[in-house]
Coordinates of C-alpha atoms in Angstrom, one line a residue:
M1 CA -87.6 -13.2 -0.6
P2 CA -86.8 -10.1 -2.8
I3 CA -83.4 -10.1 -4.3
I4 CA -82.1 -7.3 -6.4
L5 CA -79.2 -7.9 -8.7
W6 CA -76.9 -4.9 -9.2
K7 CA -74.6 -4.8 -12.2
I8 CA -71.6 -2.7 -11.3
I9 CA -70.6 -0.5 -14.3
V10 CA -69.6 2.6 -12.4
V11 CA -68.6 2.5 -8.8
H12 CA -69.8 5.7 -7.1
L13 CA -68.9 6.1 -3.5
T14 CA -68.9 9.1 -1.2
T15 CA -66.0 11.5 -1.8
T16 CA -64.1 10.2 1.2
I17 CA -63.6 6.8 -0.5
G18 CA -61.2 6.1 -3.3
F19 CA -60.4 2.8 -5.0
S20 CA -56.7 3.0 -5.3
C21 CA -55.9 -0.2 -3.4
C22 CA -52.6 -0.3 -1.6
F23 CA -51.6 -3.9 -0.8
R24 CA -49.3 -2.9 2.1
N25 CA -49.8 -1.7 5.6
D26 CA -51.8 1.4 4.9
V27 CA -51.7 2.6 8.5
S28 CA -49.6 5.7 8.8
L29 CA -48.8 5.6 12.5
E30 CA -47.5 2.4 13.7
D31 CA -45.5 3.2 16.8
N32 CA -47.1 1.5 19.8
Q33 CA -47.2 4.9 21.5
D34 CA -49.7 6.0 18.8
I35 CA -52.1 3.2 19.8
P36 CA -54.2 4.2 22.7
A37 CA -53.6 2.0 25.7
I38 CA -57.4 1.5 25.9
A39 CA -57.8 0.5 22.2
K40 CA -58.4 -3.1 23.1
Y41 CA -61.6 -2.2 24.9
F42 CA -63.4 -0.4 22.1
S43 CA -66.1 -3.1 21.6
T44 CA -67.9 -2.8 18.3
K45 CA -66.0 0.4 17.5
G46 CA -62.6 -1.3 17.6
R47 CA -60.1 -1.9 14.7
Y48 CA -59.7 -5.4 13.3
E49 CA -56.0 -5.0 14.0
E50 CA -56.6 -5.1 17.7
V51 CA -58.1 -8.6 17.4
N52 CA -55.2 -9.7 15.2
P53 CA -52.2 -7.6 16.2
Y54 CA -49.8 -9.3 13.7
L55 CA -51.6 -7.3 11.0
I56 CA -50.2 -4.1 12.4
E57 CA -46.8 -5.2 11.0
D58 CA -48.2 -6.7 7.8
I59 CA -51.8 -6.2 6.8
L60 CA -51.7 -9.1 4.4
A61 CA -50.2 -11.6 6.8
V62 CA -52.0 -14.9 7.2
N63 CA -51.5 -17.6 9.8
R64 CA -51.7 -20.8 7.8
S65 CA -50.4 -22.9 10.7
I66 CA -53.6 -22.7 12.6
L67 CA -55.7 -23.8 9.6
Q68 CA -54.2 -27.2 8.9
P69 CA -56.9 -29.7 7.9
P70 CA -56.9 -33.0 9.8
S71 CA -55.2 -34.9 7.0
A72 CA -53.4 -34.2 3.7
Q73 CA -56.2 -35.6 1.5
C74 CA -58.7 -33.0 2.8
R75 CA -59.6 -30.4 0.2
E76 CA -61.9 -27.4 0.6
I77 CA -65.1 -27.6 -1.4
H78 CA -67.1 -24.6 -0.1
L79 CA -66.7 -21.5 2.0
T80 CA -69.3 -19.2 3.4
A81 CA -68.2 -15.9 4.9
I82 CA -70.6 -13.7 6.9
I83 CA -68.8 -10.3 7.3
R84 CA -69.5 -7.1 9.1
H85 CA -69.0 -3.9 7.1
G86 CA -65.7 -2.1 7.5
T87 CA -64.8 1.0 9.6
R88 CA -67.4 3.6 9.3
Y89 CA -68.3 7.1 10.5
P90 CA -70.4 7.6 13.6
T91 CA -74.2 7.5 13.2
T92 CA -76.1 10.8 13.4
K93 CA -77.3 9.9 16.9
N94 CA -73.8 9.5 18.2
I95 CA -72.5 12.6 16.4
K96 CA -75.2 14.7 18.3
K97 CA -73.9 13.3 21.6
M98 CA -70.3 14.0 20.6
R99 CA -71.1 17.6 19.6
K100 CA -72.8 18.2 23.0
L101 CA -69.7 16.9 24.8
Y102 CA -67.3 19.0 22.6
D103 CA -69.3 22.2 23.3
L104 CA -69.1 21.5 27.0
V105 CA -65.4 20.9 26.9
K106 CA -64.8 24.0 24.8
S107 CA -66.8 26.3 27.0
N108 CA -66.6 24.8 30.6
A109 CA -63.5 22.7 31.1
S110 CA -60.8 24.5 33.1
A111 CA -58.0 22.0 33.7
E112 CA -54.6 23.2 32.8
E113 CA -53.4 20.1 30.9
N114 CA -51.8 20.3 27.5
W115 CA -54.1 17.7 26.1
L116 CA -57.1 19.8 27.2
H117 CA -55.6 22.9 25.7
E118 CA -55.2 21.0 22.4
L119 CA -58.9 19.9 22.5
Q120 CA -60.0 23.5 23.2
T121 CA -57.8 25.3 20.7
Q122 CA -56.8 22.9 17.9
W123 CA -59.3 20.1 17.7
T124 CA -62.4 20.9 15.7
M125 CA -65.7 19.0 15.7
W126 CA -65.3 17.7 12.1
Y127 CA -68.0 15.0 12.3
N128 CA -71.3 16.1 10.7
E129 CA -74.7 14.4 10.6
D130 CA -74.5 13.7 6.9
M131 CA -71.8 11.1 7.6
D132 CA -74.4 9.0 9.4
G133 CA -72.6 5.6 9.5
R134 CA -71.1 5.7 6.0
L135 CA -67.9 3.7 5.2
V136 CA -64.6 5.5 5.5
Q137 CA -61.4 4.9 3.5
K138 CA -60.1 2.6 6.3
G139 CA -63.3 0.6 5.9
V140 CA -62.6 0.2 2.1
N141 CA -59.2 -1.1 2.9
D142 CA -60.5 -3.4 5.7
H143 CA -62.5 -5.4 3.1
K144 CA -59.9 -5.2 0.3
H145 CA -57.2 -6.6 2.6
L146 CA -59.6 -9.2 4.1
A147 CA -60.4 -10.4 0.5
V148 CA -56.7 -10.8 -0.3
R149 CA -55.9 -12.6 3.0
L150 CA -58.8 -15.1 2.6
S151 CA -57.7 -15.8 -1.0
K152 CA -54.2 -16.6 0.4
L153 CA -55.7 -18.8 3.1
F154 CA -58.1 -20.6 0.7
P155 CA -56.5 -20.3 -2.8
S156 CA -58.4 -23.2 -4.3
L157 CA -61.7 -21.6 -3.5
I158 CA -61.1 -17.9 -3.7
S159 CA -59.4 -18.0 -7.1
E160 CA -59.5 -15.9 -10.3
E161 CA -60.9 -19.0 -12.1
K162 CA -63.8 -19.3 -9.7
L163 CA -64.6 -15.6 -9.7
R164 CA -64.6 -15.5 -13.5
G165 CA -66.6 -18.7 -13.6
G166 CA -69.4 -17.2 -11.5
L167 CA -68.8 -19.6 -8.6
I168 CA -68.3 -16.8 -6.0
K169 CA -71.6 -15.2 -4.9
F170 CA -71.9 -11.8 -3.2
I171 CA -74.9 -10.8 -1.0
T172 CA -75.2 -7.6 1.0
S173 CA -77.4 -5.5 3.2
S174 CA -78.9 -2.5 1.5
K175 CA -77.1 0.0 3.8
H176 CA -74.4 2.1 2.1
R177 CA -71.7 0.9 4.4
C178 CA -72.4 -2.7 3.5
V179 CA -72.8 -2.2 -0.3
N180 CA -69.6 -0.3 -0.3
S181 CA -67.8 -2.9 1.8
T182 CA -69.0 -5.5 -0.8
L183 CA -67.6 -3.4 -3.6
S184 CA -64.4 -3.1 -1.7
F185 CA -64.1 -6.9 -1.2
K186 CA -64.6 -7.5 -4.9
A187 CA -62.1 -4.7 -5.7
G188 CA -59.6 -6.4 -3.5
L189 CA -59.9 -9.6 -5.7
T190 CA -60.1 -7.9 -9.1
E191 CA -57.1 -5.7 -8.3
L192 CA -55.1 -8.6 -6.9
W193 CA -55.7 -10.5 -10.2
A194 CA -55.7 -7.4 -12.4
I195 CA -59.1 -8.2 -13.8
K196 CA -60.3 -5.3 -15.9
D197 CA -62.4 -7.0 -18.6
K198 CA -65.3 -8.1 -16.4
E199 CA -67.7 -6.8 -13.8
F200 CA -69.2 -9.0 -11.0
D201 CA -72.8 -8.8 -9.6
H202 CA -73.9 -8.7 -6.1
A203 CA -77.4 -9.2 -4.6
V204 CA -79.0 -6.9 -2.1
N205 CA -81.0 -9.1 0.4
D206 CA -82.2 -7.4 3.6
A207 CA -84.4 -10.4 4.5
L208 CA -81.1 -12.3 5.1
M209 CA -78.7 -9.6 6.2
R210 CA -81.1 -7.4 8.1
F211 CA -83.4 -10.1 9.5
F212 CA -83.7 -8.2 12.8
D213 CA -85.8 -5.4 11.1
K214 CA -88.2 -8.1 9.7
C215 CA -88.7 -10.0 12.9
T216 CA -91.9 -8.4 14.4
R217 CA -91.5 -10.1 17.8
F218 CA -87.9 -9.0 18.2
V219 CA -88.8 -5.4 17.2
Q220 CA -91.8 -5.3 19.6
E221 CA -90.4 -7.2 22.6
V222 CA -86.8 -6.1 22.5
D223 CA -85.9 -3.3 20.1
N224 CA -88.8 -1.0 20.9
N225 CA -89.2 -2.2 24.5
P226 CA -87.2 -0.1 27.0
S227 CA -87.7 -2.7 29.8
A228 CA -85.7 -5.2 27.7
L229 CA -82.6 -3.3 28.6
T230 CA -83.3 -2.8 32.3
E231 CA -79.9 -4.3 33.2
V232 CA -78.1 -1.8 31.0
D233 CA -79.9 1.1 32.5
K234 CA -79.2 -0.1 36.0
F235 CA -75.5 -0.5 35.2
K236 CA -75.4 3.1 33.8
E237 CA -76.8 4.3 37.1
G238 CA -74.5 2.1 39.2
P239 CA -71.3 2.7 41.1
E240 CA -68.9 1.7 38.4
M241 CA -70.3 4.0 35.7
R242 CA -70.7 6.8 38.2
R243 CA -67.1 6.6 39.2
V244 CA -66.0 6.8 35.5
Q245 CA -68.2 9.9 35.1
E246 CA -66.7 11.5 38.2
K247 CA -63.2 10.9 37.0
I248 CA -63.9 12.5 33.7
A249 CA -65.4 15.5 35.5
D250 CA -62.3 15.7 37.7
R251 CA -60.0 15.6 34.6
L252 CA -61.9 18.4 33.0
K253 CA -62.5 20.3 36.2
V254 CA -66.3 20.6 35.7
Q255 CA -69.2 19.9 38.1
Y256 CA -70.0 16.2 38.6
P257 CA -73.6 16.4 37.4
T258 CA -72.4 17.9 34.1
I259 CA -71.0 14.5 32.9
T260 CA -73.9 12.2 32.2
D261 CA -73.5 8.6 31.1
D262 CA -74.2 9.8 27.5
M263 CA -71.3 12.2 27.8
A264 CA -69.0 9.5 29.0
E265 CA -70.0 7.3 26.1
A266 CA -69.5 10.2 23.7
A267 CA -66.0 10.7 25.0
F268 CA -65.2 7.0 24.7
Y269 CA -66.5 7.0 21.1
L270 CA -64.5 10.1 20.2
C271 CA -61.3 8.3 21.3
A272 CA -62.4 5.2 19.4
Y273 CA -63.4 6.9 16.2
E274 CA -60.4 9.1 16.0
F275 CA -58.2 6.0 16.2
A276 CA -60.3 3.7 14.0
I277 CA -60.8 6.3 11.2
K278 CA -57.5 8.3 11.3
T279 CA -55.2 6.1 13.4
V280 CA -54.7 9.1 15.8
N281 CA -54.2 8.7 19.6
S282 CA -56.5 11.5 20.3
P283 CA -56.5 13.8 23.4
W284 CA -60.0 12.5 24.0
C285 CA -58.4 9.2 25.1
R286 CA -56.8 11.0 28.0
L287 CA -60.2 11.1 29.7
F288 CA -60.0 7.4 30.4
D289 CA -57.5 5.1 32.2
E290 CA -57.6 1.3 31.7
V291 CA -60.0 0.7 34.6
D292 CA -62.5 3.2 33.1
A293 CA -62.2 1.6 29.7
Q294 CA -63.0 -1.8 31.1
V295 CA -66.2 -0.4 32.6
M296 CA -67.1 1.3 29.3
E297 CA -66.5 -2.0 27.5
Y298 CA -68.7 -3.9 29.9
A299 CA -71.5 -1.3 29.5
N300 CA -71.4 -2.0 25.7
D301 CA -71.2 -5.7 26.2
L302 CA -74.2 -5.6 28.5
K303 CA -76.2 -3.8 25.9
Q304 CA -75.2 -6.2 23.1
F305 CA -75.9 -9.2 25.5
W306 CA -79.4 -8.1 26.2
K307 CA -80.3 -6.5 22.9
R308 CA -78.7 -9.0 20.4
S309 CA -77.5 -12.0 22.2
Y310 CA -78.3 -14.4 25.1
G311 CA -80.4 -11.9 27.1
H312 CA -83.6 -12.7 25.3
D313 CA -84.5 -15.9 23.4
I314 CA -85.9 -14.0 20.4
N315 CA -82.5 -12.2 19.8
S316 CA -80.9 -15.4 18.5
K317 CA -84.1 -16.9 17.0
S318 CA -84.4 -13.8 14.8
S319 CA -81.4 -15.1 12.8
C320 CA -83.2 -18.5 12.0
I321 CA -83.5 -17.4 8.4
L322 CA -79.7 -16.8 8.0
F323 CA -79.0 -20.1 9.9
H324 CA -81.1 -22.1 7.5
D325 CA -79.6 -20.3 4.5
L326 CA -76.1 -21.2 5.7
F327 CA -76.9 -24.9 6.1
S328 CA -78.8 -25.1 2.8
R329 CA -75.6 -23.8 1.1
L330 CA -73.5 -26.3 2.9
D331 CA -75.9 -29.1 2.1
K332 CA -76.1 -28.2 -1.6
A333 CA -72.2 -28.2 -1.8
A334 CA -72.1 -31.5 0.0
D335 CA -74.7 -33.1 -2.3
E336 CA -73.0 -31.8 -5.5
N337 CA -69.7 -33.0 -4.3
K338 CA -71.0 -36.4 -3.4
S339 CA -72.5 -36.9 -6.8
G340 CA -69.2 -35.9 -8.5
Q341 CA -70.5 -32.6 -9.9
Q342 CA -68.7 -29.3 -9.7
V343 CA -69.8 -27.3 -6.6
T344 CA -71.8 -24.5 -8.2
E345 CA -71.3 -22.1 -5.4
A346 CA -67.7 -22.5 -4.2
V347 CA -67.8 -19.3 -2.1
T348 CA -70.6 -17.1 -0.6
V349 CA -69.6 -13.7 0.7
Q350 CA -72.4 -12.1 2.8
V351 CA -71.9 -8.6 4.1
G352 CA -74.0 -7.3 7.0
H353 CA -73.8 -5.7 10.4
A354 CA -72.6 -6.5 13.9
E355 CA -76.4 -7.0 14.5
T356 CA -76.3 -9.7 11.7
L357 CA -73.4 -11.6 13.2
L358 CA -74.1 -11.5 16.9
P359 CA -77.5 -13.2 16.9
L360 CA -76.2 -16.0 14.6
L361 CA -73.1 -16.5 16.8
T362 CA -75.5 -16.8 19.7
L363 CA -77.8 -19.2 18.0
L364 CA -74.7 -21.4 17.2
G365 CA -73.8 -21.2 20.9
F366 CA -70.5 -19.4 20.7
F367 CA -69.2 -17.3 23.6
K368 CA -71.7 -18.4 26.2
D369 CA -70.6 -17.9 29.8
S370 CA -71.9 -19.8 32.7
E371 CA -73.6 -16.7 34.1
A372 CA -75.6 -14.0 32.3
L373 CA -74.1 -10.5 32.2
T374 CA -76.0 -8.3 34.6
S375 CA -75.8 -4.9 36.2
T376 CA -74.4 -6.3 39.4
N377 CA -71.9 -8.9 38.5
Y378 CA -69.3 -6.7 36.7
A379 CA -66.6 -7.7 39.2
T380 CA -67.0 -11.4 38.6
Q381 CA -67.1 -11.1 34.8
T382 CA -63.5 -10.1 34.2
E383 CA -62.7 -13.5 32.5
R384 CA -65.9 -13.6 30.5
S385 CA -65.8 -15.0 27.0
F386 CA -68.6 -12.7 25.8
R387 CA -66.4 -9.7 24.9
T388 CA -67.5 -7.8 21.8
S389 CA -64.0 -6.2 21.5
H390 CA -62.8 -9.6 20.5
M391 CA -65.9 -10.8 18.6
L392 CA -67.2 -7.8 16.7
P393 CA -64.6 -5.3 15.5
Y394 CA -65.1 -3.6 12.2
A395 CA -64.9 -6.2 9.4
A396 CA -65.5 -9.1 11.9
N397 CA -66.2 -12.3 10.0
L398 CA -67.5 -15.8 10.6
V399 CA -66.1 -18.2 8.0
L400 CA -67.3 -21.8 7.6
V401 CA -65.2 -24.0 5.4
L402 CA -66.5 -27.4 4.2
Y403 CA -63.8 -30.0 3.5
D404 CA -63.9 -33.3 1.7
C405 CA -61.5 -35.6 3.5
G406 CA -62.2 -38.7 1.3
G407 CA -65.1 -41.1 1.1
S408 CA -68.0 -39.8 3.1
D409 CA -65.7 -37.8 5.4
L410 CA -67.0 -34.2 5.2
R411 CA -65.7 -31.8 7.8
L412 CA -66.7 -28.3 8.8
Q413 CA -64.3 -25.7 10.2
P414 CA -65.6 -22.5 11.8
L415 CA -63.3 -19.5 12.0
L416 CA -64.0 -16.2 13.7
N417 CA -61.9 -13.3 12.6
E418 CA -59.5 -15.7 10.9
K419 CA -59.0 -17.8 14.0
P420 CA -60.4 -21.3 14.6
V421 CA -63.3 -21.4 17.1
A422 CA -64.9 -24.5 18.6
F423 CA -68.6 -25.5 18.2
S424 CA -70.0 -25.6 21.7
G425 CA -71.0 -29.1 22.8
L426 CA -68.3 -30.8 20.7
T427 CA -64.9 -31.6 22.1
G428 CA -61.3 -32.2 20.9
Q429 CA -60.8 -32.2 17.2
Q430 CA -64.5 -32.8 16.9
A431 CA -64.9 -29.2 18.0
S432 CA -62.4 -27.4 15.7
M433 CA -63.1 -29.4 12.6
P434 CA -65.9 -31.9 13.3
L435 CA -67.6 -34.2 10.8
Y436 CA -70.3 -32.2 9.0
Q437 CA -72.8 -34.9 10.0
D438 CA -72.0 -34.4 13.7
V439 CA -72.5 -30.6 13.3
K440 CA -75.9 -31.2 11.8
E441 CA -76.8 -33.7 14.5
H442 CA -75.7 -31.1 17.1
Y443 CA -78.0 -28.5 15.6
R444 CA -80.7 -31.0 14.8
E445 CA -83.5 -29.2 16.7
L446 CA -82.7 -25.9 15.1
L447 CA -82.5 -27.4 11.7
H448 CA -85.9 -29.1 12.0
G449 CA -87.4 -26.1 13.8
C450 CA -86.3 -22.5 14.2
D451 CA -88.8 -21.3 11.6
F452 CA -88.3 -17.5 11.1
E453 CA -92.0 -16.8 10.4
T454 CA -93.2 -18.8 13.4
E455 CA -90.5 -17.4 15.8
C456 CA -91.1 -13.8 14.8
E457 CA -94.9 -13.8 15.0
L458 CA -95.8 -11.6 17.8
F459 CA -98.9 -13.1 19.3
K460 CA -98.1 -16.8 19.4
H461 CA -95.4 -16.3 22.1
P462 CA -95.7 -15.0 25.6
A463 CA -93.6 -11.9 26.2
Q464 CA -90.2 -12.9 27.6
V465 CA -88.9 -9.6 28.6

């Protein structure tokens, strides 16, 4: 497993990113009227603040009351955080779609609304293909602020002493947005503690953080297989999406066939990106009402379900390597603690993608509904737990904290986006902070199997798509 250590002497980021950290609410527009009514439906393009609205008032606020250990003698001995990169620019593929829509609106739209006049005369297509998914300043701050909040929540683990002592490890995907998010997380801590005399390494490890690229069976049977997303295609051609497209065409006063599902998606993304990157309630948002936004969210959830989650078995099994890595770190911390040694890796911070987190959350059994998401059951899925807007905003994070509660009483607490979640199949207190041994028993089959090489070999498995 190749690991490259990077010594950070000079931090060079794209010109859009600065490292002057502001430990305050750095969002310039905080009136509710400046938050699009549809912002809570932005799926994987949503702000972290929509998941935790209290952060709108105070970006460094933490909710300690929900993180109380089961008893006073419990102490944290290890924390692993698997974090999605922060807010980023659109990818080249989406920028091309957005430009196509912008050209159409500028040349063909004829409605006499003020917001349309603004789009046609004042708004310019400022996204360019060189941006291609790179981190923006808001993404820098996403990780700086998350680092400070986690240090407030777990001060005995994320401490200056442990950072200086080399007990906090950083691992990242090789993508710019992930490396720069990792630098930002570290800067959050070094600026918090005014550390200027020391630099801290991180390791680039795509085998762990981009396992989906390395899993041949996933690439062949799902990623490069159009039929794997048949349900998504059917939904895009179905009545709910067609109605959204027609409503957009009506608002712009253009012919119905002009607005394709790609155009509708581009409009939704323009609203989402303008808000996530610049905190602007853009005129693009006027193309959707709440009903439309719910349909657009479902279309994205459907894609994530079938491409990265419960839709196909290999989606979650592709994350076996990260699953085993996580439990090996927990086991090592438990063993060192049991023998009275110092835990040599108090904290592991691993920065990847939505595509890193979702297969692992699926393998662990989180957010599994009784029915699969399909092209035809939109109406009955309004109360679904599988909602990427809640699960996977920018800077989404799965944190697992191992506690020593005395004797052989080790407990494990899972948090998603700084909120407790329950391991499926465990109930009561057992679910929110179960005995570590019970967790291992619950995942026994995966811990003894789920071999990445075996699962990802193409020809030993019948196609399941």
